[in-house]
Amino acid sequence: MNMRTKDFTTPAACTNLEWWRSAVIYQIYPRSFADSDGDGIGDLPGITAKLPYLGRLGIDAIWLSPFYLSPQADAGYDVADYRVVDPLFGTLDDFDRMLEQAHALGMRVIVDLVPNHTSDEHAWFQAALQSPPGSAERARYLFRDGKGAHGNLPPNNWQSVFGGNAWSRAPGDSQWYLHLFDRRQPDLNWDHPDVRSEFEDVLKFWLDRGVDGFRVDVAHGLVKAPGLPDWAGQAAMVEGTEGGDDNPGPMWDQEDVHEIYRSWRRLLDSYPGERMMVAEAWIAPQARLTRYIRPDEMQQAFNFDYLLTHWDAAEIKAVVDSSLAASAAVGAPTTWVMSNHDSVRHTSRYGLSKPGARPKGIAADGEQPDEALGLRRARAAAFLTLALPGSAYIYQGEELGLPEHTTLEAHYRQDPAFFRTNGEEIGRDGCRVPLPWLADAPSFGFGPSEKSWLPQPENFARYAVDRQEGVYGSTLELYRQLLQLRHDYKLGNGQLRWQSGDSSDVLSFDNGTLCTVINLGMRPVTLPPGRLLLSSEQRDASGRLPGNAAAWLALR
Ligand code: NOJ
């Protein structure tokens, strides 16, 4: 095991205390960001080559979705070895080089930790399958005897988040094992001391290499209710969990999970350099979610309530207020997230007839979003998101205004949710399509060959980086200006004060000396006094802000 300890150097230009409180964090989905070797799958050297692009964008940190050894049954969220880089993505040396470069450019690096389950190819699970019921090897997972005279029925009625039964049996095996996700992602038994010590070691492994933090996958799922009682609800990811706020289900949000994060926090705090954790937890209400970010637990949790909000002024105002209040109650920053690799890109959601609706993927026979309207709204939404106090997440391609691939043919799909629901759930492939860098190159410049693990739609040419770089008013240049102003006006560390807008479709608020106006309706509105800094669309001849547009004004 390589436990090389590196001297931790605080990234240049990243010396502010508790940096995560106001950070803009860019999510890289490694397989779709940039491909260096032409195999059609993005990789670590590809990321390193594009770091200067991210530096110019003005972000504070990157978060990398998993790049560890994996059979890729769930695009790397099925980890076979937590300390090895999958050859698809490069080597550990490639990782070190990437980290060093990112730090040299003043960017922090957060890696993904997947503690709820391993891959079925993980050595522990392989050993468990080769060991008899009741063995020490099986105790690290949740193996149970089945019900019925011959044990042919699953041990309880839990359903997988990806559809179908949450229990499977290996061929010829008498016992069942739990998997809240795909059958190739067996859930670990977090009551087992080996599991706890192994993950502390994994954390140390990456902390010693110099990472700045961890995004904790399925943070609300590690501990299950004792006895694994039946539950009639259906656990969901993107739309939240059914079953009422007070009853998330016996597989989620159990009290004992918090002790795990307290122990991890102690470990992170023993390292120099303000290492952090962000919880991926699909739970409601906000007051339950913010228990994960109490002062001795994680620093941040993704704000999925914000992601799930419709294009509606009253709804947005309510979620902003409830998010700020809930995080303030525990002294943590709020996060603002509009898109990620599990949800339809917001540019496309905002172009649906019910703007902001959250379908589980979009296929050619489903409602096709109005691309131009969705983009227009997404550009306006960036003014809102980046003006709010707290930390903001940007999903790769969002800065280009990239839409979802909404016509991907079924035979290209790879998301296990698509297969486990027999296509009823379209799945998440449409938001994971490789990025366009060059409009006129093969694979739109994603890599040096024409290969791309998912085909890119024709309209990606319009969004390519080279079509937008240096082009006044392009979404990329808009994001760059927004990020620069956000930094100059210290919006991330500021405070929000609502102002009354001149219509119920308008939201207006001050943060320090910057005023944001977002017009979610169709009719143009008069801007309040102030010096216009930036707007998502041109004002009309009378100087009014058109519909589905936003502006930032300087108050002094
Ligand atoms: C959440 C991840 O974001 C998602 O992509 C993955 O499928 C599940 N957790 C299971 O690890």
Coordinates of C-alpha atoms and ligand atoms in Angstrom, one line a residue:
M1 CA 0.0 0.0 0.0
N2 CA 1.4 3.4 -1.0
M3 CA 1.1 5.7 2.1
R4 CA 3.4 8.3 0.8
T5 CA 2.9 11.5 2.8
K6 CA 3.3 14.7 0.9
D7 CA 4.0 18.1 2.4
F8 CA 0.7 19.8 2.2
T9 CA 1.0 23.2 0.5
T10 CA -2.0 25.5 0.7
P11 CA -2.9 26.2 -2.9
A12 CA -1.7 29.7 -4.1
A13 CA -4.4 32.3 -4.0
C14 CA -6.5 30.0 -1.8
T15 CA -5.5 31.2 1.6
N16 CA -8.8 32.4 2.9
L17 CA -10.0 30.7 6.1
E18 CA -12.9 28.2 5.8
W19 CA -12.6 28.5 2.0
W20 CA -15.5 26.2 1.5
R21 CA -18.0 28.7 3.0
S22 CA -18.0 30.7 -0.2
A23 CA -16.3 28.5 -2.8
V24 CA -17.4 28.0 -6.3
I25 CA -16.9 24.3 -6.9
Y26 CA -16.8 22.8 -10.4
Q27 CA -17.9 19.2 -10.8
I28 CA -15.8 17.2 -13.2
Y29 CA -17.3 14.0 -14.5
P30 CA -14.0 12.5 -15.5
R31 CA -15.2 10.1 -18.3
S32 CA -16.9 13.1 -20.1
F33 CA -14.6 16.0 -19.5
A34 CA -11.6 15.6 -21.7
D35 CA -10.0 12.6 -23.3
S36 CA -6.2 12.7 -23.8
D37 CA -5.6 9.3 -25.5
G38 CA -8.4 9.0 -28.0
D39 CA -10.2 6.0 -26.5
G40 CA -13.4 8.0 -26.2
I41 CA -13.3 8.2 -22.4
G42 CA -12.1 11.2 -20.5
D43 CA -9.1 10.8 -18.2
L44 CA -6.9 12.4 -15.7
P45 CA -4.3 13.8 -18.1
G46 CA -7.2 15.2 -20.1
I47 CA -8.3 17.1 -16.9
T48 CA -4.8 18.3 -16.2
A49 CA -4.5 19.7 -19.8
K50 CA -7.7 21.7 -19.2
L51 CA -6.9 23.1 -15.8
P52 CA -5.9 26.5 -17.2
Y53 CA -9.3 26.7 -18.8
L54 CA -10.8 26.2 -15.4
G55 CA -8.4 28.7 -13.9
R56 CA -9.6 31.3 -16.4
L57 CA -13.2 30.5 -15.5
G58 CA -12.5 31.6 -12.0
I59 CA -13.6 28.7 -9.9
D60 CA -12.1 27.9 -6.5
A61 CA -12.2 24.1 -6.5
I62 CA -12.9 21.1 -8.6
W63 CA -14.8 18.0 -7.4
L64 CA -14.0 14.8 -9.4
S65 CA -16.6 12.0 -9.7
P66 CA -15.0 8.6 -9.1
F67 CA -11.9 7.6 -11.1
Y68 CA -11.0 4.5 -9.0
L69 CA -10.7 0.9 -10.2
S70 CA -14.1 -0.2 -11.2
P71 CA -16.0 -2.5 -13.6
Q72 CA -18.0 0.7 -14.4
A73 CA -21.4 -0.9 -13.7
D74 CA -22.5 2.4 -12.4
A75 CA -20.0 4.7 -14.1
G76 CA -17.4 4.3 -11.4
Y77 CA -19.8 4.6 -8.4
D78 CA -19.1 0.8 -8.0
V79 CA -15.5 0.8 -6.6
A80 CA -13.4 -2.3 -6.8
D81 CA -10.3 -0.7 -5.1
Y82 CA -10.5 2.7 -3.4
R83 CA -6.7 3.2 -3.6
V84 CA -6.2 2.5 -7.3
V85 CA -6.9 4.7 -10.3
D86 CA -8.8 2.8 -13.0
P87 CA -6.5 2.4 -16.1
L88 CA -9.4 4.0 -18.1
F89 CA -8.6 7.2 -16.3
G90 CA -4.8 6.9 -15.9
T91 CA -2.5 6.2 -13.0
L92 CA -1.9 7.5 -9.5
D93 CA 1.0 9.5 -10.9
D94 CA -1.4 11.2 -13.3
F95 CA -3.6 12.0 -10.3
D96 CA -0.7 13.5 -8.4
R97 CA 0.3 15.6 -11.4
M98 CA -3.2 16.8 -11.8
L99 CA -3.5 17.7 -8.1
E100 CA -0.2 19.5 -8.1
Q101 CA -1.2 21.5 -11.2
A102 CA -4.6 22.4 -9.7
H103 CA -2.9 23.6 -6.5
A104 CA -0.4 25.6 -8.5
L105 CA -3.3 27.3 -10.2
G106 CA -5.0 28.1 -6.9
M107 CA -7.7 25.5 -7.2
R108 CA -8.6 23.0 -4.5
V109 CA -9.4 19.4 -5.3
I110 CA -12.2 17.3 -3.8
V111 CA -12.5 13.6 -4.6
D112 CA -15.6 11.3 -4.4
L113 CA -15.9 8.8 -1.6
V114 CA -18.3 5.9 -2.1
P115 CA -18.8 4.3 1.4
N116 CA -22.3 2.9 1.2
H117 CA -21.4 0.1 -1.2
T118 CA -18.5 -1.4 -3.1
S119 CA -18.4 -3.1 -6.5
D120 CA -19.2 -6.8 -6.6
E121 CA -15.6 -7.1 -7.9
H122 CA -14.1 -5.6 -4.7
A123 CA -11.9 -8.2 -3.0
W124 CA -14.1 -8.2 0.2
F125 CA -17.2 -9.1 -1.8
Q126 CA -15.4 -11.8 -3.8
A127 CA -14.1 -13.3 -0.5
A128 CA -17.7 -13.1 0.9
L129 CA -19.1 -15.0 -2.0
Q130 CA -16.5 -17.7 -1.6
S131 CA -17.2 -18.0 2.1
P132 CA -20.1 -19.8 3.8
P133 CA -23.1 -18.1 5.4
G134 CA -22.2 -16.9 8.9
S135 CA -18.5 -16.4 8.0
A136 CA -16.5 -13.3 9.0
E137 CA -16.1 -12.5 5.3
R138 CA -19.9 -12.2 4.8
A139 CA -20.3 -10.0 7.9
R140 CA -18.8 -7.0 6.1
Y141 CA -21.9 -6.9 3.8
L142 CA -25.6 -7.4 4.5
F143 CA -26.1 -11.0 3.7
R144 CA -29.4 -12.6 4.9
D145 CA -31.3 -15.8 4.6
G146 CA -34.4 -15.5 2.4
K147 CA -38.0 -15.9 3.4
G148 CA -40.3 -18.7 2.5
A149 CA -40.0 -22.4 3.0
H150 CA -36.8 -22.6 0.8
G151 CA -35.5 -19.1 1.4
N152 CA -36.5 -18.2 -2.1
L153 CA -38.0 -14.9 -1.2
P154 CA -36.0 -11.8 -0.5
P155 CA -35.4 -11.1 3.2
N156 CA -37.6 -7.9 3.1
N157 CA -39.5 -5.8 0.7
W158 CA -37.0 -3.1 0.0
Q159 CA -36.8 -1.8 -3.5
S160 CA -33.6 -0.5 -5.2
V161 CA -33.2 3.2 -6.0
F162 CA -32.6 2.1 -9.6
G163 CA -35.8 0.0 -9.7
G164 CA -36.5 -3.6 -8.9
N165 CA -35.6 -5.6 -5.8
A166 CA -32.9 -4.4 -3.5
W167 CA -31.8 -8.0 -2.8
S168 CA -30.0 -10.4 -5.1
R169 CA -28.4 -13.9 -4.9
A170 CA -25.3 -14.9 -6.6
P171 CA -25.9 -18.0 -8.8
G172 CA -26.0 -21.1 -6.6
D173 CA -25.8 -19.1 -3.3
S174 CA -28.4 -19.8 -0.6
Q175 CA -28.2 -16.3 0.8
W176 CA -29.3 -12.9 -0.4
Y177 CA -27.3 -9.6 -0.2
L178 CA -28.6 -6.1 0.0
H179 CA -27.9 -3.5 -2.7
L180 CA -29.8 -0.2 -2.5
F181 CA -28.5 0.5 -6.0
D182 CA -27.5 -2.0 -8.7
R183 CA -27.0 -5.7 -8.0
R184 CA -23.3 -5.1 -8.7
Q185 CA -23.1 -2.5 -5.8
P186 CA -23.5 -4.6 -2.6
D187 CA -24.1 -2.5 0.5
L188 CA -21.5 -2.6 3.2
N189 CA -22.3 -3.4 6.9
W190 CA -21.3 -0.2 8.7
D191 CA -21.8 -2.0 12.1
H192 CA -18.6 -3.9 11.3
P193 CA -15.3 -2.5 12.7
D194 CA -13.4 -3.6 9.5
V195 CA -15.6 -1.3 7.4
R196 CA -15.1 1.7 9.7
S197 CA -11.3 1.3 9.9
E198 CA -10.9 0.6 6.2
F199 CA -12.7 3.8 5.3
E200 CA -10.6 5.8 7.8
D201 CA -7.6 4.4 6.0
V202 CA -9.0 5.3 2.6
L203 CA -9.5 8.8 3.8
K204 CA -6.0 9.0 5.1
F205 CA -4.7 7.6 1.8
W206 CA -6.1 10.5 -0.2
L207 CA -5.5 13.1 2.5
D208 CA -1.9 12.1 2.6
R209 CA -1.7 12.7 -1.2
G210 CA -3.0 16.2 -0.6
V211 CA -6.7 16.3 -1.5
D212 CA -8.7 19.1 0.0
G213 CA -11.9 17.2 0.6
F214 CA -14.4 14.5 -0.1
R215 CA -17.8 14.4 -1.6
V216 CA -19.5 11.7 0.3
D217 CA -21.8 9.5 -1.8
V218 CA -25.2 8.4 -0.4
A219 CA -24.2 10.0 2.9
H220 CA -27.6 9.3 4.4
G221 CA -27.6 5.6 3.6
L222 CA -24.7 3.9 5.4
V223 CA -26.5 2.9 8.6
K224 CA -29.7 0.9 8.3
A225 CA -32.5 0.5 10.9
P226 CA -31.8 -2.6 13.1
G227 CA -33.6 -5.7 11.8
L228 CA -34.0 -4.2 8.3
P229 CA -37.8 -3.9 8.8
D230 CA -40.1 -3.9 5.8
W231 CA -41.0 -0.5 4.3
A232 CA -43.7 0.2 1.7
G233 CA -42.1 3.3 0.3
Q234 CA -40.0 3.6 -2.8
A235 CA -36.5 5.1 -2.3
A236 CA -35.7 7.6 -4.9
M237 CA -32.7 9.8 -5.7
V238 CA -33.6 12.6 -8.0
E239 CA -37.1 13.3 -6.8
G240 CA -36.5 12.8 -3.1
T241 CA -37.8 9.9 -1.0
E242 CA -41.5 9.2 -0.8
G243 CA -43.0 8.3 2.5
G244 CA -43.4 11.7 4.2
D245 CA -40.8 14.0 5.8
D246 CA -40.9 12.1 9.1
N247 CA -40.4 8.7 7.6
P248 CA -37.6 8.6 5.0
G249 CA -37.5 4.8 5.3
P250 CA -35.4 2.4 7.4
M251 CA -32.5 2.5 5.0
W252 CA -32.0 6.3 5.2
D253 CA -31.0 9.0 7.6
Q254 CA -30.5 6.8 10.7
E255 CA -29.3 8.5 13.9
D256 CA -26.1 6.4 14.1
V257 CA -24.8 7.6 10.8
H258 CA -23.7 10.9 12.4
E259 CA -21.1 9.3 14.6
I260 CA -19.3 8.2 11.5
Y261 CA -19.1 11.7 10.2
R262 CA -18.0 13.0 13.6
S263 CA -15.1 10.5 13.5
W264 CA -14.2 11.5 10.0
R265 CA -14.3 15.2 10.9
R266 CA -11.8 14.6 13.7
L267 CA -9.6 12.9 11.2
L268 CA -9.8 15.7 8.7
D269 CA -9.2 18.3 11.3
S270 CA -6.0 16.5 12.3
Y271 CA -4.6 17.4 8.9
P272 CA -3.3 20.9 8.0
G273 CA -5.1 22.9 5.3
E274 CA -8.8 23.0 6.0
R275 CA -9.9 19.7 4.4
M276 CA -13.7 19.4 4.0
M277 CA -16.6 17.1 3.3
V278 CA -19.8 17.6 1.4
A279 CA -22.7 15.3 1.9
E280 CA -24.7 13.9 -0.9
A281 CA -28.0 13.1 0.9
W282 CA -31.4 13.1 -0.7
I283 CA -33.4 13.9 2.5
A284 CA -36.1 16.3 3.5
P285 CA -36.9 18.6 5.2
Q286 CA -33.9 20.9 5.3
A287 CA -33.7 20.6 9.1
R288 CA -32.9 16.9 8.7
L289 CA -30.3 17.6 6.0
T290 CA -28.5 20.2 8.0
R291 CA -27.9 17.7 10.8
Y292 CA -25.1 16.4 8.6
I293 CA -23.4 19.8 8.7
R294 CA -23.4 20.5 12.4
P295 CA -20.2 22.0 13.6
D296 CA -18.6 18.6 14.3
E297 CA -19.7 16.8 11.2
M298 CA -19.4 17.7 7.5
Q299 CA -18.9 21.3 6.2
Q300 CA -21.4 21.2 3.4
A301 CA -24.4 19.3 2.0
F302 CA -25.7 19.6 -1.5
N303 CA -28.9 21.6 -1.5
F304 CA -31.1 19.5 -3.7
D305 CA -34.3 21.4 -2.8
Y306 CA -32.8 24.3 -4.8
L307 CA -32.0 22.0 -7.7
L308 CA -35.6 20.7 -7.7
T309 CA -37.2 24.1 -7.7
H310 CA -39.4 25.1 -10.6
W311 CA -39.0 28.3 -12.6
D312 CA -41.3 30.2 -10.2
A313 CA -40.5 33.3 -8.2
A314 CA -42.4 32.4 -5.1
E315 CA -41.1 28.9 -5.0
I316 CA -37.5 30.1 -5.5
K317 CA -37.8 32.7 -2.8
A318 CA -39.2 30.2 -0.4
V319 CA -36.4 27.7 -1.0
V320 CA -33.7 30.3 -0.7
D321 CA -35.2 31.5 2.6
S322 CA -35.6 28.0 4.0
S323 CA -32.1 27.0 2.9
L324 CA -30.4 30.0 4.4
A325 CA -32.4 29.7 7.7
A326 CA -31.7 25.9 8.0
S327 CA -28.0 26.2 7.4
A328 CA -27.7 29.3 9.6
A329 CA -29.2 27.4 12.5
V330 CA -26.2 25.1 12.5
G331 CA -23.6 27.7 11.5
A332 CA -22.9 26.1 8.1
P333 CA -22.9 27.6 4.6
T334 CA -25.7 26.9 2.2
T335 CA -24.8 25.4 -1.1
W336 CA -26.5 26.2 -4.4
V337 CA -26.7 23.4 -7.0
M338 CA -28.7 23.5 -10.3
S339 CA -27.3 20.4 -12.1
N340 CA -25.1 17.4 -11.6
H341 CA -24.5 14.0 -13.3
D342 CA -27.7 12.5 -11.8
S343 CA -30.3 15.1 -13.0
V344 CA -31.5 16.4 -16.4
R345 CA -29.4 19.5 -17.1
H346 CA -31.2 22.6 -15.9
T347 CA -30.9 24.3 -19.3
S348 CA -33.2 21.6 -20.6
R349 CA -35.5 21.4 -17.5
Y350 CA -36.2 25.2 -17.8
G351 CA -37.3 24.7 -21.4
L352 CA -40.1 22.2 -20.6
S353 CA -43.7 23.2 -20.6
K354 CA -43.6 23.0 -16.8
P355 CA -40.3 24.8 -16.4
G356 CA -38.1 23.2 -13.8
A357 CA -40.0 19.9 -13.9
R358 CA -37.7 17.0 -13.1
P359 CA -38.1 14.0 -15.4
K360 CA -35.9 11.0 -14.9
G361 CA -34.2 11.6 -18.2
I362 CA -35.6 12.7 -21.6
A363 CA -35.9 10.5 -24.7
A364 CA -36.8 11.3 -28.3
D365 CA -40.5 10.3 -27.7
G366 CA -40.7 12.5 -24.6
E367 CA -41.5 16.2 -24.4
Q368 CA -38.6 18.0 -26.1
P369 CA -37.5 21.1 -24.3
D370 CA -37.5 24.6 -25.9
E371 CA -33.7 24.9 -26.2
A372 CA -33.5 28.6 -26.7
L373 CA -35.9 29.4 -23.9
G374 CA -34.2 26.9 -21.5
L375 CA -30.9 28.5 -22.2
R376 CA -32.2 32.0 -21.7
R377 CA -33.6 31.0 -18.3
A378 CA -30.4 29.1 -17.4
R379 CA -28.4 32.2 -18.1
A380 CA -30.7 34.2 -15.8
A381 CA -30.6 31.5 -13.2
A382 CA -26.8 31.8 -13.0
F383 CA -27.2 35.4 -11.8
L384 CA -29.3 34.2 -9.0
T385 CA -27.2 31.2 -8.0
L386 CA -23.9 33.1 -8.1
A387 CA -25.3 36.1 -6.2
L388 CA -26.5 34.0 -3.2
P389 CA -24.3 33.8 -0.1
G390 CA -22.7 30.4 0.4
S391 CA -21.0 28.0 -1.9
A392 CA -22.1 27.4 -5.5
Y393 CA -21.6 24.2 -7.6
I394 CA -21.2 24.3 -11.3
Y395 CA -21.6 21.0 -13.3
Q396 CA -19.2 20.7 -16.2
G397 CA -20.7 22.2 -19.3
E398 CA -23.1 24.4 -17.4
E399 CA -20.8 27.4 -18.1
L400 CA -21.3 26.7 -21.8
G401 CA -25.1 26.6 -21.4
L402 CA -24.9 22.9 -22.6
P403 CA -28.3 21.2 -22.9
E404 CA -29.2 17.6 -22.1
H405 CA -28.9 15.1 -24.9
T406 CA -32.7 14.5 -25.3
T407 CA -32.7 12.1 -28.2
L408 CA -30.1 9.5 -27.3
E409 CA -31.1 6.2 -28.7
A410 CA -31.8 3.4 -26.3
H411 CA -28.9 1.2 -27.6
Y412 CA -26.4 3.7 -26.4
R413 CA -27.7 3.9 -22.9
Q414 CA -25.6 2.7 -20.0
D415 CA -27.3 3.9 -16.9
P416 CA -28.3 0.8 -14.8
A417 CA -31.5 2.6 -13.8
F418 CA -32.6 2.4 -17.5
F419 CA -32.2 -1.4 -17.6
R420 CA -33.5 -2.1 -14.1
T421 CA -36.8 -0.3 -14.9
N422 CA -37.0 -1.8 -18.4
G423 CA -36.6 1.6 -19.9
E424 CA -39.4 3.2 -17.9
E425 CA -36.8 5.4 -16.4
I426 CA -34.8 7.0 -19.2
G427 CA -31.9 7.5 -16.9
R428 CA -29.0 9.9 -16.5
D429 CA -26.9 9.3 -19.7
G430 CA -28.3 12.5 -21.3
C431 CA -26.5 14.8 -18.9
R432 CA -23.3 12.8 -19.1
V433 CA -22.4 13.3 -22.7
P434 CA -18.8 14.3 -23.4
L435 CA -18.1 18.0 -23.6
P436 CA -17.6 19.9 -26.8
W437 CA -14.4 21.9 -26.9
L438 CA -13.9 22.5 -30.6
A439 CA -16.9 23.0 -32.9
D440 CA -15.3 21.6 -36.1
A441 CA -13.1 18.8 -34.7
P442 CA -14.0 15.1 -34.5
S443 CA -15.8 14.4 -31.2
F444 CA -16.0 18.2 -30.9
G445 CA -12.5 18.2 -29.6
F446 CA -13.4 16.0 -26.6
G447 CA -10.3 13.9 -27.5
P448 CA -7.9 13.4 -30.4
S449 CA -10.1 10.8 -32.1
E450 CA -13.7 10.7 -33.3
K451 CA -14.5 8.5 -30.4
S452 CA -16.9 9.5 -27.6
W453 CA -18.3 6.9 -25.2
L454 CA -21.8 8.4 -25.7
P455 CA -22.5 10.1 -29.0
Q456 CA -22.7 13.9 -28.9
P457 CA -25.7 15.5 -30.5
E458 CA -25.2 17.9 -33.5
N459 CA -26.4 20.9 -31.5
F460 CA -23.3 20.6 -29.2
A461 CA -21.3 22.4 -32.0
R462 CA -23.0 25.6 -31.0
Y463 CA -21.9 25.3 -27.4
A464 CA -18.3 24.4 -28.1
V465 CA -15.7 26.3 -26.0
D466 CA -14.0 27.7 -29.1
R467 CA -17.3 29.1 -30.3
Q468 CA -17.7 31.0 -27.1
E469 CA -14.3 32.0 -25.9
G470 CA -13.8 35.7 -26.4
V471 CA -17.3 36.1 -27.8
Y472 CA -19.1 38.9 -26.1
G473 CA -22.3 37.8 -24.5
S474 CA -21.6 34.1 -24.9
T475 CA -22.6 32.0 -21.9
L476 CA -19.0 31.1 -21.2
E477 CA -18.0 34.8 -21.1
L478 CA -21.0 35.5 -19.0
Y479 CA -20.0 32.9 -16.4
R480 CA -16.5 34.3 -16.4
Q481 CA -17.8 37.8 -15.7
L482 CA -20.2 36.6 -13.1
L483 CA -17.5 34.7 -11.2
Q484 CA -15.2 37.7 -11.3
L485 CA -17.9 40.0 -10.0
R486 CA -18.9 37.4 -7.4
H487 CA -15.3 37.4 -6.2
D488 CA -14.9 41.2 -6.3
Y489 CA -18.1 41.9 -4.4
K490 CA -17.5 39.0 -2.0
L491 CA -21.0 37.7 -2.6
G492 CA -20.2 34.2 -1.2
N493 CA -19.5 35.6 2.2
G494 CA -22.3 38.3 2.0
Q495 CA -25.8 38.5 3.2
L496 CA -29.1 38.6 1.3
R497 CA -31.7 41.3 1.7
W498 CA -34.8 40.9 -0.4
Q499 CA -36.2 44.0 -2.1
S500 CA -39.7 44.3 -3.3
G501 CA -39.9 43.7 -7.1
D502 CA -42.5 45.4 -9.3
S503 CA -44.2 42.2 -10.1
S504 CA -44.8 38.8 -8.5
D505 CA -42.6 37.3 -11.3
V506 CA -39.6 39.4 -10.3
L507 CA -37.1 38.6 -7.5
S508 CA -34.8 41.3 -6.4
F509 CA -32.3 41.3 -3.6
D510 CA -29.1 43.0 -2.4
N511 CA -26.0 41.3 -1.3
G512 CA -23.6 44.0 0.0
T513 CA -23.5 46.7 -2.6
L514 CA -24.7 44.5 -5.4
C515 CA -28.3 44.2 -6.4
T516 CA -29.7 41.2 -8.3
V517 CA -32.9 41.4 -10.3
I518 CA -34.3 38.3 -11.9
N519 CA -37.4 38.5 -14.1
L520 CA -39.0 35.1 -14.3
G521 CA -42.1 36.4 -16.2
M522 CA -42.6 37.4 -19.8
R523 CA -43.1 41.2 -19.5
P524 CA -40.2 43.6 -19.3
V525 CA -39.6 45.3 -16.0
T526 CA -38.0 48.6 -14.9
L527 CA -34.7 48.1 -13.1
P528 CA -34.2 49.7 -9.7
P529 CA -31.6 52.6 -9.4
G530 CA -28.0 51.5 -9.6
R531 CA -25.2 51.1 -12.2
L532 CA -25.8 48.1 -14.5
L533 CA -22.9 45.8 -14.2
L534 CA -24.1 42.8 -16.3
S535 CA -27.3 41.4 -17.7
S536 CA -28.1 38.1 -19.2
E537 CA -30.0 39.7 -22.1
Q538 CA -29.9 43.1 -23.7
R539 CA -32.3 45.7 -22.2
D540 CA -35.1 47.0 -24.4
A541 CA -35.2 50.5 -26.0
S542 CA -36.7 51.9 -22.7
G543 CA -33.9 50.4 -20.6
R544 CA -36.1 47.7 -19.2
L545 CA -35.1 44.1 -18.4
P546 CA -36.9 41.7 -20.7
G547 CA -38.7 38.5 -19.5
N548 CA -36.6 35.5 -18.5
A549 CA -33.6 37.6 -17.9
A550 CA -31.5 38.8 -14.9
A551 CA -29.2 41.7 -14.1
W552 CA -26.6 42.7 -11.5
L553 CA -26.4 46.4 -10.5
A554 CA -23.9 48.2 -8.4
L555 CA -25.5 50.1 -5.6
R556 CA -22.6 52.5 -5.1
Ligands
NOJ1 C1 -25.1 9.0 -6.1 C2 -24.3 9.2 -7.3 O1 -24.3 10.6 -7.6 C3 -24.9 8.4 -8.4 O2 -24.3 8.7 -9.7 C4 -24.8 6.9 -8.1 O3 -25.4 6.2 -9.0 C5 -25.4 6.6 -6.7 N1 -25.0 7.6 -5.7 C6 -24.9 5.3 -6.2 O4 -23.5 5.4 -5.9

